[in-house]
PDB file of C-alpha atoms and ligand atoms in Angstrom:
ATOM      1  CA  UNK E 544       6.099  -2.789  29.796  1.00  0.00           C
ATOM      2  CA  UNK E 545       2.984  -1.234  28.378  1.00  0.00           C
ATOM      3  CA  UNK E 546       1.771  -1.674  24.851  1.00  0.00           C
ATOM      4  CA  UNK E 547       0.249   1.034  22.661  1.00  0.00           C
ATOM      5  CA  UNK E 548      -1.228   1.186  19.183  1.00  0.00           C
ATOM      6  CA  UNK E 549      -2.818   3.779  16.915  1.00  0.00           C
ATOM      7  CA  UNK E 550      -4.375   3.333  13.497  1.00  0.00           C
ATOM      8  CA  UNK E 551      -5.800   5.642  10.855  1.00  0.00           C
ATOM      9  CA  UNK E 552      -8.208   5.157   7.986  1.00  0.00           C
ATOM     10  CA  UNK E 553      -7.200   8.359   6.239  1.00  0.00           C
ATOM     11  CA  UNK E 554      -7.707  12.071   6.484  1.00  0.00           C
ATOM     12  CA  UNK E 555     -10.034  11.928   3.478  1.00  0.00           C
ATOM     13  CA  UNK E 556     -13.134  11.804   5.624  1.00  0.00           C
ATOM     14  CA  UNK E 557     -16.547  12.877   4.469  1.00  0.00           C
ATOM     15  CA  UNK E 558     -17.408  16.437   5.458  1.00  0.00           C
ATOM     16  CA  UNK E 559     -19.219  16.431   8.770  1.00  0.00           C
ATOM     17  CA  UNK E 560     -22.531  17.523   7.271  1.00  0.00           C
ATOM     18  CA  UNK E 561     -22.426  14.689   4.711  1.00  0.00           C
ATOM     19  CA  UNK E 562     -21.759  12.023   7.335  1.00  0.00           C
ATOM     20  CA  UNK E 563     -24.805   9.929   8.214  1.00  0.00           C
ATOM     21  CA  UNK E 564     -25.235   8.037  11.471  1.00  0.00           C
ATOM     22  CA  UNK E 565     -25.282   4.751   9.554  1.00  0.00           C
ATOM     23  CA  UNK E 566     -22.049   5.527   7.711  1.00  0.00           C
ATOM     24  CA  UNK E 567     -20.355   6.660  10.885  1.00  0.00           C
ATOM     25  CA  UNK E 568     -21.303   3.358  12.526  1.00  0.00           C
ATOM     26  CA  UNK E 569     -19.716   1.252   9.803  1.00  0.00           C
ATOM     27  CA  UNK E 570     -16.569   3.377   9.680  1.00  0.00           C
ATOM     28  CA  UNK E 571     -16.175   3.120  13.442  1.00  0.00           C
ATOM     29  CA  UNK E 572     -16.751  -0.630  13.306  1.00  0.00           C
ATOM     30  CA  UNK E 573     -14.045  -0.947  10.631  1.00  0.00           C
ATOM     31  CA  UNK E 574     -11.614   1.015  12.768  1.00  0.00           C
ATOM     32  CA  UNK E 575     -12.427  -1.028  15.878  1.00  0.00           C
ATOM     33  CA  UNK E 576     -11.835  -4.294  14.003  1.00  0.00           C
ATOM     34  CA  UNK E 577      -8.414  -3.172  12.788  1.00  0.00           C
ATOM     35  CA  UNK E 578      -7.449  -1.748  16.178  1.00  0.00           C
ATOM     36  CA  UNK E 579      -8.425  -4.979  17.917  1.00  0.00           C
ATOM     37  CA  UNK E 580      -6.470  -7.066  15.423  1.00  0.00           C
ATOM     38  CA  UNK E 581      -3.308  -5.122  16.231  1.00  0.00           C
ATOM     39  CA  UNK E 582      -4.038  -5.024  19.933  1.00  0.00           C
ATOM     40  CA  UNK E 583      -4.529  -8.792  20.099  1.00  0.00           C
ATOM     41  CA  UNK E 584      -1.037  -9.295  18.663  1.00  0.00           C
ATOM     42  CA  UNK E 585       0.508  -6.930  21.218  1.00  0.00           C
ATOM     43  CA  UNK E 586      -1.387  -8.471  24.152  1.00  0.00           C
ATOM     44  CA  UNK E 587      -0.120 -11.916  23.147  1.00  0.00           C
ATOM     45  CA  UNK E 588       3.430 -10.584  23.391  1.00  0.00           C
ATOM     46  CA  UNK E 589       3.780 -10.201  19.625  1.00  0.00           C
ATOM     47  CA  UNK E 590       6.029  -7.620  18.001  1.00  0.00           C
ATOM     48  CA  UNK E 591       5.044  -4.083  17.074  1.00  0.00           C
ATOM     49  CA  UNK E 592       5.799  -5.051  13.467  1.00  0.00           C
ATOM     50  CA  UNK E 593       3.351  -7.976  13.542  1.00  0.00           C
ATOM     51  CA  UNK E 594       0.747  -5.727  15.173  1.00  0.00           C
ATOM     52  CA  UNK E 595       0.892  -2.927  12.596  1.00  0.00           C
ATOM     53  CA  UNK E 596       0.795  -5.385   9.715  1.00  0.00           C
ATOM     54  CA  UNK E 597      -2.205  -7.207  11.249  1.00  0.00           C
ATOM     55  CA  UNK E 598      -4.084  -3.923  11.684  1.00  0.00           C
ATOM     56  CA  UNK E 599      -3.311  -2.666   8.184  1.00  0.00           C
ATOM     57  CA  UNK E 600      -4.352  -5.976   6.567  1.00  0.00           C
ATOM     58  CA  UNK E 601      -7.820  -5.505   8.144  1.00  0.00           C
ATOM     59  CA  UNK E 602      -8.034  -1.973   6.758  1.00  0.00           C
ATOM     60  CA  UNK E 603      -6.857  -3.083   3.307  1.00  0.00           C
ATOM     61  CA  UNK E 604      -9.544  -5.769   3.269  1.00  0.00           C
ATOM     62  CA  UNK E 605     -12.285  -3.286   4.197  1.00  0.00           C
ATOM     63  CA  UNK E 606     -13.746  -1.582   1.089  1.00  0.00           C
ATOM     64  CA  UNK E 607     -14.554   1.533   3.121  1.00  0.00           C
ATOM     65  CA  UNK E 608     -10.940   2.652   3.180  1.00  0.00           C
ATOM     66  CA  UNK E 609      -8.652   3.795   0.383  1.00  0.00           C
ATOM     67  CA  UNK E 610      -6.183   0.890   0.425  1.00  0.00           C
ATOM     68  CA  UNK E 611      -6.292  -2.656  -0.924  1.00  0.00           C
ATOM     69  CA  UNK E 612      -9.930  -3.440  -1.766  1.00  0.00           C
ATOM     70  CA  UNK E 613     -11.547   0.006  -1.776  1.00  0.00           C
ATOM     71  CA  UNK E 614      -8.613   1.834  -3.329  1.00  0.00           C
ATOM     72  CA  UNK E 615      -9.183   4.792  -5.639  1.00  0.00           C
ATOM     73  CA  UNK E 616      -8.493   4.617  -9.393  1.00  0.00           C
ATOM     74  CA  UNK E 617      -5.923   6.571 -11.354  1.00  0.00           C
ATOM     75  CA  UNK E 618      -7.081   8.742 -14.273  1.00  0.00           C
ATOM     76  CA  UNK E 619      -6.824   5.796 -16.630  1.00  0.00           C
ATOM     77  CA  UNK E 620      -9.187   3.736 -14.499  1.00  0.00           C
ATOM     78  CA  UNK E 621      -6.456   1.492 -13.099  1.00  0.00           C
ATOM     79  CA  UNK E 622      -5.476   0.650  -9.543  1.00  0.00           C
ATOM     80  CA  UNK E 623      -1.923   1.409  -8.386  1.00  0.00           C
ATOM     81  CA  UNK E 624      -1.358   0.614  -4.724  1.00  0.00           C
ATOM     82  CA  UNK E 625       1.443   1.653  -2.387  1.00  0.00           C
ATOM     83  CA  UNK E 626       2.475   0.366   1.018  1.00  0.00           C
ATOM     84  CA  UNK E 627       5.365   0.517   3.466  1.00  0.00           C
ATOM     85  CA  UNK E 628       6.509  -0.981   6.750  1.00  0.00           C
ATOM     86  CA  UNK E 629       9.348  -0.001   9.042  1.00  0.00           C
ATOM     87  CA  UNK E 630      10.735  -1.706  12.126  1.00  0.00           C
ATOM     88  CA  UNK E 631      12.107   0.950  14.475  1.00  0.00           C
ATOM     89  CA  UNK E 632      14.409  -1.369  16.412  1.00  0.00           C
ATOM     90  CA  UNK E 633      16.311  -2.737  13.435  1.00  0.00           C
ATOM     91  CA  UNK E 634      15.635   0.158  11.009  1.00  0.00           C
ATOM     92  CA  UNK E 635      14.600  -2.457   8.502  1.00  0.00           C
ATOM     93  CA  UNK E 636      12.147  -1.035   6.000  1.00  0.00           C
ATOM     94  CA  UNK E 637      10.227  -2.262   2.980  1.00  0.00           C
ATOM     95  CA  UNK E 638       7.880  -0.612   0.516  1.00  0.00           C
ATOM     96  CA  UNK E 639       6.038  -1.197  -2.740  1.00  0.00           C
ATOM     97  CA  UNK E 640       4.639   1.156  -5.350  1.00  0.00           C
ATOM     98  CA  UNK E 641       2.329   0.736  -8.327  1.00  0.00           C
ATOM     99  CA  UNK E 642       1.078  -2.677  -7.232  1.00  0.00           C
ATOM    100  CA  UNK E 643      -2.108  -3.807  -8.974  1.00  0.00           C
ATOM    101  CA  UNK E 644      -2.532  -7.527  -8.424  1.00  0.00           C
ATOM    102  CA  UNK E 645      -1.407  -8.272  -4.897  1.00  0.00           C
ATOM    103  CA  UNK E 646      -4.268  -8.493  -2.434  1.00  0.00           C
ATOM    104  CA  UNK E 647      -2.440  -7.059   0.583  1.00  0.00           C
ATOM    105  CA  UNK E 648       0.310  -4.628  -0.427  1.00  0.00           C
ATOM    106  CA  UNK E 649       1.419  -4.301   3.206  1.00  0.00           C
ATOM    107  CA  UNK E 650       2.371  -7.986   3.244  1.00  0.00           C
ATOM    108  CA  UNK E 651       4.346  -7.452   0.079  1.00  0.00           C
ATOM    109  CA  UNK E 652       6.149  -4.449   1.605  1.00  0.00           C
ATOM    110  CA  UNK E 653       7.097  -6.657   4.537  1.00  0.00           C
ATOM    111  CA  UNK E 654       8.336  -9.359   2.189  1.00  0.00           C
ATOM    112  CA  UNK E 655      10.505  -6.824   0.360  1.00  0.00           C
ATOM    113  CA  UNK E 656      11.956  -5.885   3.746  1.00  0.00           C
ATOM    114  CA  UNK E 657      12.540  -9.432   4.923  1.00  0.00           C
ATOM    115  CA  UNK E 658      13.184 -11.437   1.788  1.00  0.00           C
ATOM    116  CA  UNK E 659      15.143  -9.092  -0.489  1.00  0.00           C
ATOM    117  CA  UNK E 660      18.271  -6.963  -0.061  1.00  0.00           C
ATOM    118  CA  UNK E 661      16.234  -3.892  -1.116  1.00  0.00           C
ATOM    119  CA  UNK E 662      13.918  -1.366   0.495  1.00  0.00           C
ATOM    120  CA  UNK E 663      11.538  -0.599  -2.376  1.00  0.00           C
ATOM    121  CA  UNK E 664      10.125  -2.539  -5.330  1.00  0.00           C
ATOM    122  CA  UNK E 665       7.733  -1.103  -7.882  1.00  0.00           C
ATOM    123  CA  UNK E 666       5.022  -1.872 -10.402  1.00  0.00           C
ATOM    124  CA  UNK E 667       4.854  -5.132 -12.409  1.00  0.00           C
ATOM    125  CA  UNK E 668       8.050  -6.501 -10.920  1.00  0.00           C
ATOM    126  CA  UNK E 669       6.687  -6.050  -7.402  1.00  0.00           C
ATOM    127  CA  UNK E 670       3.525  -8.016  -8.257  1.00  0.00           C
ATOM    128  CA  UNK E 671       5.632 -10.670  -9.960  1.00  0.00           C
ATOM    129  CA  UNK E 672       7.746 -11.001  -6.810  1.00  0.00           C
ATOM    130  CA  UNK E 673       4.567 -11.325  -4.710  1.00  0.00           C
ATOM    131  CA  UNK E 674       3.335 -14.093  -6.958  1.00  0.00           C
ATOM    132  CA  UNK E 675       6.693 -15.860  -6.850  1.00  0.00           C
ATOM    133  CA  UNK E 676       6.726 -15.980  -3.061  1.00  0.00           C
ATOM    134  CA  UNK E 677       3.101 -17.103  -2.889  1.00  0.00           C
ATOM    135  CA  UNK E 678       1.331 -13.997  -1.612  1.00  0.00           C
ATOM    136  CA  UNK E 679      -2.382 -14.104  -2.495  1.00  0.00           C
ATOM    137  CA  UNK E 680      -3.169 -12.382  -5.782  1.00  0.00           C
ATOM    138  CA  UNK E 681      -6.476 -10.607  -6.298  1.00  0.00           C
ATOM    139  CA  UNK E 682      -8.994 -12.129  -8.702  1.00  0.00           C
ATOM    140  CA  UNK E 683     -10.117  -9.837 -11.558  1.00  0.00           C
ATOM    141  CA  UNK E 684     -12.450  -7.112 -10.312  1.00  0.00           C
ATOM    142  CA  UNK E 685     -11.421  -7.519  -6.676  1.00  0.00           C
ATOM    143  CA  UNK E 686     -10.167  -3.937  -6.402  1.00  0.00           C
ATOM    144  CA  UNK E 687     -13.087  -2.479  -8.354  1.00  0.00           C
ATOM    145  CA  UNK E 688     -15.654  -0.868  -6.062  1.00  0.00           C
ATOM    146  CA  UNK E 689     -18.582   1.115  -7.432  1.00  0.00           C
ATOM    147  CA  UNK E 690     -18.075   3.976  -4.982  1.00  0.00           C
ATOM    148  CA  UNK E 691     -14.502   4.561  -6.123  1.00  0.00           C
ATOM    149  CA  UNK E 692     -15.418   4.159  -9.784  1.00  0.00           C
ATOM    150  CA  UNK E 693     -18.072   6.847  -9.379  1.00  0.00           C
ATOM    151  CA  UNK E 694     -15.593   9.106  -7.591  1.00  0.00           C
ATOM    152  CA  UNK E 695     -13.283   8.793 -10.584  1.00  0.00           C
ATOM    153  CA  UNK E 696     -16.076   9.541 -13.075  1.00  0.00           C
ATOM    154  CA  UNK E 697     -17.106  12.601 -11.009  1.00  0.00           C
ATOM    155  CA  UNK E 698     -13.512  13.785 -10.909  1.00  0.00           C
ATOM    156  CA  UNK E 699     -13.011  13.307 -14.654  1.00  0.00           C
ATOM    157  CA  UNK E 700     -16.286  15.150 -15.285  1.00  0.00           C
ATOM    158  CA  UNK E 701     -15.158  18.005 -13.036  1.00  0.00           C
ATOM    159  CA  UNK E 702     -11.929  18.275 -15.008  1.00  0.00           C
ATOM    160  CA  UNK E 703     -13.839  18.370 -18.302  1.00  0.00           C
ATOM    161  CA  UNK E 704     -16.106  21.126 -16.962  1.00  0.00           C
ATOM    162  CA  UNK E 705     -13.493  23.204 -15.236  1.00  0.00           C
ATOM    163  CA  UNK E 706     -10.595  22.634 -17.662  1.00  0.00           C
ATOM    164  CA  UNK E 707      -8.228  22.510 -14.715  1.00  0.00           C
ATOM    165  CA  UNK E 708      -4.525  23.115 -14.827  1.00  0.00           C
ATOM    166  CA  UNK E 709      -2.221  20.125 -14.730  1.00  0.00           C
ATOM    167  CA  UNK E 710      -1.665  20.801 -11.036  1.00  0.00           C
ATOM    168  CA  UNK E 711      -5.383  20.526 -10.269  1.00  0.00           C
ATOM    169  CA  UNK E 712      -5.590  17.390 -12.313  1.00  0.00           C
ATOM    170  CA  UNK E 713      -2.814  15.756 -10.389  1.00  0.00           C
ATOM    171  CA  UNK E 714      -4.319  16.698  -7.062  1.00  0.00           C
ATOM    172  CA  UNK E 715      -7.712  15.140  -7.705  1.00  0.00           C
ATOM    173  CA  UNK E 716     -10.384  14.948  -5.052  1.00  0.00           C
ATOM    174  CA  UNK E 717     -10.450  11.509  -3.467  1.00  0.00           C
ATOM    175  CA  UNK E 718      -8.164  10.866  -0.558  1.00  0.00           C
ATOM    176  CA  UNK E 719      -7.475   8.494   2.226  1.00  0.00           C
ATOM    177  CA  UNK E 720      -4.858   6.005   3.266  1.00  0.00           C
ATOM    178  CA  UNK E 721      -4.618   3.542   6.109  1.00  0.00           C
ATOM    179  CA  UNK E 722      -1.863   3.083   8.631  1.00  0.00           C
ATOM    180  CA  UNK E 723      -0.812   1.841  12.027  1.00  0.00           C
ATOM    181  CA  UNK E 724       1.920   2.532  14.580  1.00  0.00           C
ATOM    182  CA  UNK E 725       2.638   0.439  17.646  1.00  0.00           C
ATOM    183  CA  UNK E 726       4.859  -0.083  20.645  1.00  0.00           C
ATOM    184  CA  UNK E 727       5.204  -3.673  21.848  1.00  0.00           C
ATOM    185  CA  UNK E 728       5.945  -5.180  25.278  1.00  0.00           C
ATOM    186  CA  UNK E 729       9.675  -4.929  24.606  1.00  0.00           C
ATOM    187  CA  UNK E 730       9.412  -1.226  23.879  1.00  0.00           C
ATOM    188  CA  UNK E 731      10.032  -1.699  20.167  1.00  0.00           C
ATOM    189  CA  UNK E 732       8.224   0.516  17.678  1.00  0.00           C
ATOM    190  CA  UNK E 733       6.956  -0.087  14.149  1.00  0.00           C
ATOM    191  CA  UNK E 734       4.813   1.601  11.543  1.00  0.00           C
ATOM    192  CA  UNK E 735       2.919   0.581   8.414  1.00  0.00           C
ATOM    193  CA  UNK E 736       1.005   2.554   5.781  1.00  0.00           C
ATOM    194  CA  UNK E 737      -1.031   1.468   2.744  1.00  0.00           C
ATOM    195  CA  UNK E 738      -2.920   3.472   0.133  1.00  0.00           C
ATOM    196  CA  UNK E 739      -4.546   3.662  -3.266  1.00  0.00           C
ATOM    197  CA  UNK E 740      -3.140   7.190  -3.510  1.00  0.00           C
ATOM    198  CA  UNK E 741      -5.221  10.056  -4.923  1.00  0.00           C
ATOM    199  CA  UNK E 742      -8.371   9.673  -6.968  1.00  0.00           C
ATOM    200  CA  UNK E 743      -7.638  10.438 -10.630  1.00  0.00           C
ATOM    201  CA  UNK E 744      -3.868  10.631 -10.123  1.00  0.00           C
ATOM    202  CA  UNK E 745      -1.648  10.298 -13.188  1.00  0.00           C
ATOM    203  CA  UNK E 746      -0.681   6.729 -14.015  1.00  0.00           C
ATOM    204  CA  UNK E 747       2.682   6.027 -12.393  1.00  0.00           C
ATOM    205  CA  UNK E 748       2.293   8.722  -9.735  1.00  0.00           C
ATOM    206  CA  UNK E 749       3.890   7.774  -6.428  1.00  0.00           C
ATOM    207  CA  UNK E 750       2.841   9.577  -3.246  1.00  0.00           C
ATOM    208  CA  UNK E 751       4.296   9.695   0.235  1.00  0.00           C
ATOM    209  CA  UNK E 752       2.989   6.495   1.800  1.00  0.00           C
ATOM    210  CA  UNK E 753       5.635   4.159   0.393  1.00  0.00           C
ATOM    211  CA  UNK E 754       8.445   6.714   0.598  1.00  0.00           C
ATOM    212  CA  UNK E 755      10.349   5.893   3.770  1.00  0.00           C
ATOM    213  CA  UNK E 756      10.785   9.090   5.780  1.00  0.00           C
ATOM    214  CA  UNK E 757       7.881  10.866   4.059  1.00  0.00           C
ATOM    215  CA  UNK E 758       4.687   8.908   4.799  1.00  0.00           C
ATOM    216  CA  UNK E 759       6.166   6.164   6.957  1.00  0.00           C
ATOM    217  CA  UNK E 760       8.966   6.112   9.520  1.00  0.00           C
ATOM    218  CA  UNK E 761      10.048   4.234  12.644  1.00  0.00           C
ATOM    219  CA  UNK E 762      13.188   4.338  14.799  1.00  0.00           C
ATOM    220  CA  UNK E 763      13.795   3.618  18.460  1.00  0.00           C
ATOM    221  CA  UNK E 764      12.144   6.875  19.607  1.00  0.00           C
ATOM    222  CA  UNK E 765       9.066   7.237  17.426  1.00  0.00           C
ATOM    223  CA  UNK E 766       6.942   5.510  14.784  1.00  0.00           C
ATOM    224  CA  UNK E 767       4.854   7.588  12.358  1.00  0.00           C
ATOM    225  CA  UNK E 768       2.279   6.902   9.639  1.00  0.00           C
ATOM    226  CA  UNK E 769       0.866   9.778   7.567  1.00  0.00           C
ATOM    227  CA  UNK E 770      -2.223  10.521   5.526  1.00  0.00           C
ATOM    228  CA  UNK E 771      -2.917  13.529   3.368  1.00  0.00           C
ATOM    229  CA  UNK E 772      -1.834  15.250   0.205  1.00  0.00           C
ATOM    230  CA  UNK E 773       1.226  13.132  -0.469  1.00  0.00           C
ATOM    231  CA  UNK E 774       3.201  15.597  -2.567  1.00  0.00           C
ATOM    232  CA  UNK E 775       3.421  17.907   0.456  1.00  0.00           C
ATOM    233  CA  UNK E 776       4.283  15.088   2.820  1.00  0.00           C
ATOM    234  CA  UNK E 777       7.180  14.187   0.534  1.00  0.00           C
ATOM    235  CA  UNK E 778       8.335  17.818   0.279  1.00  0.00           C
ATOM    236  CA  UNK E 779       8.178  18.129   4.052  1.00  0.00           C
ATOM    237  CA  UNK E 780       9.840  14.752   4.714  1.00  0.00           C
ATOM    238  CA  UNK E 781       7.082  14.651   7.296  1.00  0.00           C
ATOM    239  CA  UNK E 782       7.461  11.321   9.079  1.00  0.00           C
ATOM    240  CA  UNK E 783      11.215  11.672   9.476  1.00  0.00           C
ATOM    241  CA  UNK E 784      10.925  15.374  10.309  1.00  0.00           C
ATOM    242  CA  UNK E 785       8.874  14.451  13.386  1.00  0.00           C
ATOM    243  CA  UNK E 786      11.630  12.101  14.507  1.00  0.00           C
ATOM    244  CA  UNK E 787      14.303  14.752  13.818  1.00  0.00           C
ATOM    245  CA  UNK E 788      12.476  17.364  15.902  1.00  0.00           C
ATOM    246  CA  UNK E 789      12.308  14.953  18.839  1.00  0.00           C
ATOM    247  CA  UNK E 790      15.932  13.886  18.567  1.00  0.00           C
ATOM    248  CA  UNK E 791      17.604  17.170  17.676  1.00  0.00           C
ATOM    249  CA  UNK E 792      15.313  19.793  19.176  1.00  0.00           C
ATOM    250  CA  UNK E 793      14.229  17.762  22.198  1.00  0.00           C
ATOM    251  CA  UNK E 794      10.535  18.190  21.397  1.00  0.00           C
ATOM    252  CA  UNK E 795       7.952  15.907  22.961  1.00  0.00           C
ATOM    253  CA  UNK E 796       5.983  13.596  20.678  1.00  0.00           C
ATOM    254  CA  UNK E 797       2.994  15.898  20.797  1.00  0.00           C
ATOM    255  CA  UNK E 798       4.984  19.073  20.108  1.00  0.00           C
ATOM    256  CA  UNK E 799       6.914  17.486  17.249  1.00  0.00           C
ATOM    257  CA  UNK E 800       3.747  16.171  15.593  1.00  0.00           C
ATOM    258  CA  UNK E 801       1.849  19.440  16.087  1.00  0.00           C
ATOM    259  CA  UNK E 802       4.710  21.599  14.866  1.00  0.00           C
ATOM    260  CA  UNK E 803       4.944  19.580  11.648  1.00  0.00           C
ATOM    261  CA  UNK E 804       1.239  19.006  10.935  1.00  0.00           C
ATOM    262  CA  UNK E 805      -0.080  22.378  12.123  1.00  0.00           C
ATOM    263  CA  UNK E 806       3.076  24.436  11.447  1.00  0.00           C
ATOM    264  CA  UNK E 807       5.381  23.133   8.719  1.00  0.00           C
ATOM    265  CA  UNK E 808       2.768  21.680   6.351  1.00  0.00           C
ATOM    266  CA  UNK E 809       0.481  24.758   6.225  1.00  0.00           C
ATOM    267  CA  UNK E 810       3.562  26.963   5.934  1.00  0.00           C
ATOM    268  CA  UNK E 811       4.920  25.203   2.866  1.00  0.00           C
ATOM    269  CA  UNK E 812       1.632  24.173   1.242  1.00  0.00           C
ATOM    270  CA  UNK E 813      -1.183  26.218   2.729  1.00  0.00           C
ATOM    271  CA  UNK E 814      -4.580  24.530   2.711  1.00  0.00           C
ATOM    272  CA  UNK E 815      -3.390  22.264  -0.059  1.00  0.00           C
ATOM    273  CA  UNK E 816      -1.086  20.472   2.409  1.00  0.00           C
ATOM    274  CA  UNK E 817      -4.031  18.921   4.199  1.00  0.00           C
ATOM    275  CA  UNK E 818      -3.660  15.760   6.230  1.00  0.00           C
ATOM    276  CA  UNK E 819      -2.579  14.281   9.497  1.00  0.00           C
ATOM    277  CA  UNK E 820      -0.342  11.758  11.220  1.00  0.00           C
ATOM    278  CA  UNK E 821      -0.517   9.079  13.862  1.00  0.00           C
ATOM    279  CA  UNK E 822       2.569   8.542  15.994  1.00  0.00           C
ATOM    280  CA  UNK E 823       3.704   6.621  19.057  1.00  0.00           C
ATOM    281  CA  UNK E 824       6.841   7.204  21.116  1.00  0.00           C
ATOM    282  CA  UNK E 825       9.023   4.865  23.165  1.00  0.00           C
ATOM    283  CA  UNK E 826       6.876   5.398  26.271  1.00  0.00           C
ATOM    284  CA  UNK E 827       3.665   4.534  24.490  1.00  0.00           C
ATOM    285  CA  UNK E 828       2.394   8.128  24.222  1.00  0.00           C
ATOM    286  CA  UNK E 829       0.227   8.640  21.181  1.00  0.00           C
ATOM    287  CA  UNK E 830      -0.359  11.749  19.043  1.00  0.00           C
ATOM    288  CA  UNK E 831      -2.881  11.992  16.192  1.00  0.00           C
ATOM    289  CA  UNK E 832      -3.020  15.608  14.958  1.00  0.00           C
ATOM    290  CA  UNK E 833      -4.563  16.647  11.631  1.00  0.00           C
ATOM    291  CA  UNK E 834      -4.977  20.009   9.904  1.00  0.00           C
ATOM    292  CA  UNK E 835      -8.180  19.287   7.996  1.00  0.00           C
ATOM    293  CA  UNK E 836     -11.781  18.531   8.872  1.00  0.00           C
ATOM    294  CA  UNK E 837     -11.345  14.994  10.088  1.00  0.00           C
ATOM    295  CA  UNK E 838      -9.193  11.895  10.209  1.00  0.00           C
ATOM    296  CA  UNK E 839     -10.511   8.378  10.760  1.00  0.00           C
ATOM    297  CA  UNK E 840      -8.480   7.202  13.728  1.00  0.00           C
ATOM    298  CA  UNK E 841      -8.396   4.928  16.743  1.00  0.00           C
ATOM    299  CA  UNK E 842      -5.888   4.170  19.469  1.00  0.00           C
ATOM    300  CA  UNK E 843      -5.151   2.498  22.771  1.00  0.00           C
ATOM    301  CA  UNK E 844      -2.334   4.206  24.646  1.00  0.00           C
ATOM    302  CA  UNK E 845       0.078   2.834  27.242  1.00  0.00           C
ATOM    303  CA  UNK E 846      -2.450   3.613  29.988  1.00  0.00           C
ATOM    304  CA  UNK E 847      -5.083   1.562  28.184  1.00  0.00           C
ATOM    305  CA  UNK E 848      -7.189   4.603  27.199  1.00  0.00           C
ATOM    306  CA  UNK E 849      -9.154   3.791  24.048  1.00  0.00           C
ATOM    307  CA  UNK E 850     -10.244   6.390  21.467  1.00  0.00           C
ATOM    308  CA  UNK E 851     -12.154   5.968  18.219  1.00  0.00           C
ATOM    309  CA  UNK E 852     -12.807   9.283  16.469  1.00  0.00           C
ATOM    310  CA  UNK E 853     -13.375  10.998  13.141  1.00  0.00           C
ATOM    311  CA  UNK E 854     -13.703  14.734  13.743  1.00  0.00           C
ATOM    312  CA  UNK E 855     -12.466  17.042  16.488  1.00  0.00           C
ATOM    313  CA  UNK E 856     -14.523  16.850  19.640  1.00  0.00           C
ATOM    314  CA  UNK E 857     -17.492  19.242  19.156  1.00  0.00           C
TER     315      UNK E 857
HETATM  316  N1  LIG N1865      -1.093  10.248   1.261  1.00  0.00           N
HETATM  317  C1  LIG N1865      -1.804   9.583   0.209  1.00  0.00           C
HETATM  318  C2  LIG N1865      -1.168   9.912  -1.097  1.00  0.00           C
HETATM  319  O1  LIG N1865      -0.933  11.040  -1.407  1.00  0.00           O
HETATM  320  C3  LIG N1865      -3.258   9.884   0.128  1.00  0.00           C
HETATM  321  C4  LIG N1865      -3.951  10.269   1.415  1.00  0.00           C
HETATM  322  O2  LIG N1865      -3.529   9.899   2.493  1.00  0.00           O
HETATM  323  O3  LIG N1865      -4.991  10.957   1.324  1.00  0.00           O
HETATM  324  O4  LIG N1865      -0.939   9.049  -1.846  1.00  0.00           O
END
């Protein structure tokens, strides 16, 4: 049976006119590397779960993307990472929130799923668990990138100038997330998502990525990973809503994804509910809609068609 995989590097892309050829090349290369890592697992007969974790580890290790090394800072200048995995066949799920020392939060989310009786662990206790089971911890400064630090300073400066409301402050400017969905040779589906959250978020803020059913979901019909303004993805229960529309309303993968990303999200949140999803169904169809300017994304569908893209085709 045919394999399929899709990945995203976040809907927080640079505006088209700010994107240089050189930057586009490195972003595309980063996406290709992650896609190939997941694809290699699937081609070797590996599970969808192994494939999405392999792809997301590559994206977490790449400082270009807002996850792992390259994550944005909260308003206190600290890193608080979130990640989730879900295995559609078993409905096993694991997620972590507020992680600040573990190098690959997606591996920790998987360990929560496999090695604890729980679904979600948070903050210091999650890092302590990672350390206890021997997951690599990040040396001091590992998560600090100059680009993200500058984004935080710019955001804090903007807030000082514009005296924003609390709502504006929480929203911040920086975005992005990484994720992967896959279908393996046995027709099983899985998804994984990992993020630094929103630039300048309040300390302790948790978005959608690690909330099962909001930013991450997988069952036997569909696997979904989201990116975008997390508060709206939580309010819309977006990842699970896509599954519900397929199961209960008989929508195709494409219709379910479009109706949520282009219909539900703008309806409840207007332009503020910006973002997109990647999703794969049991036949290996892939959908990657977004309602904003761009979404870093790449996929190989069940027919073997390969796409790497940032914006809508011109
Ligand atoms: N969904 C992420 C969050 O709100 C950020 C993003 O994807 O832009 O935490």
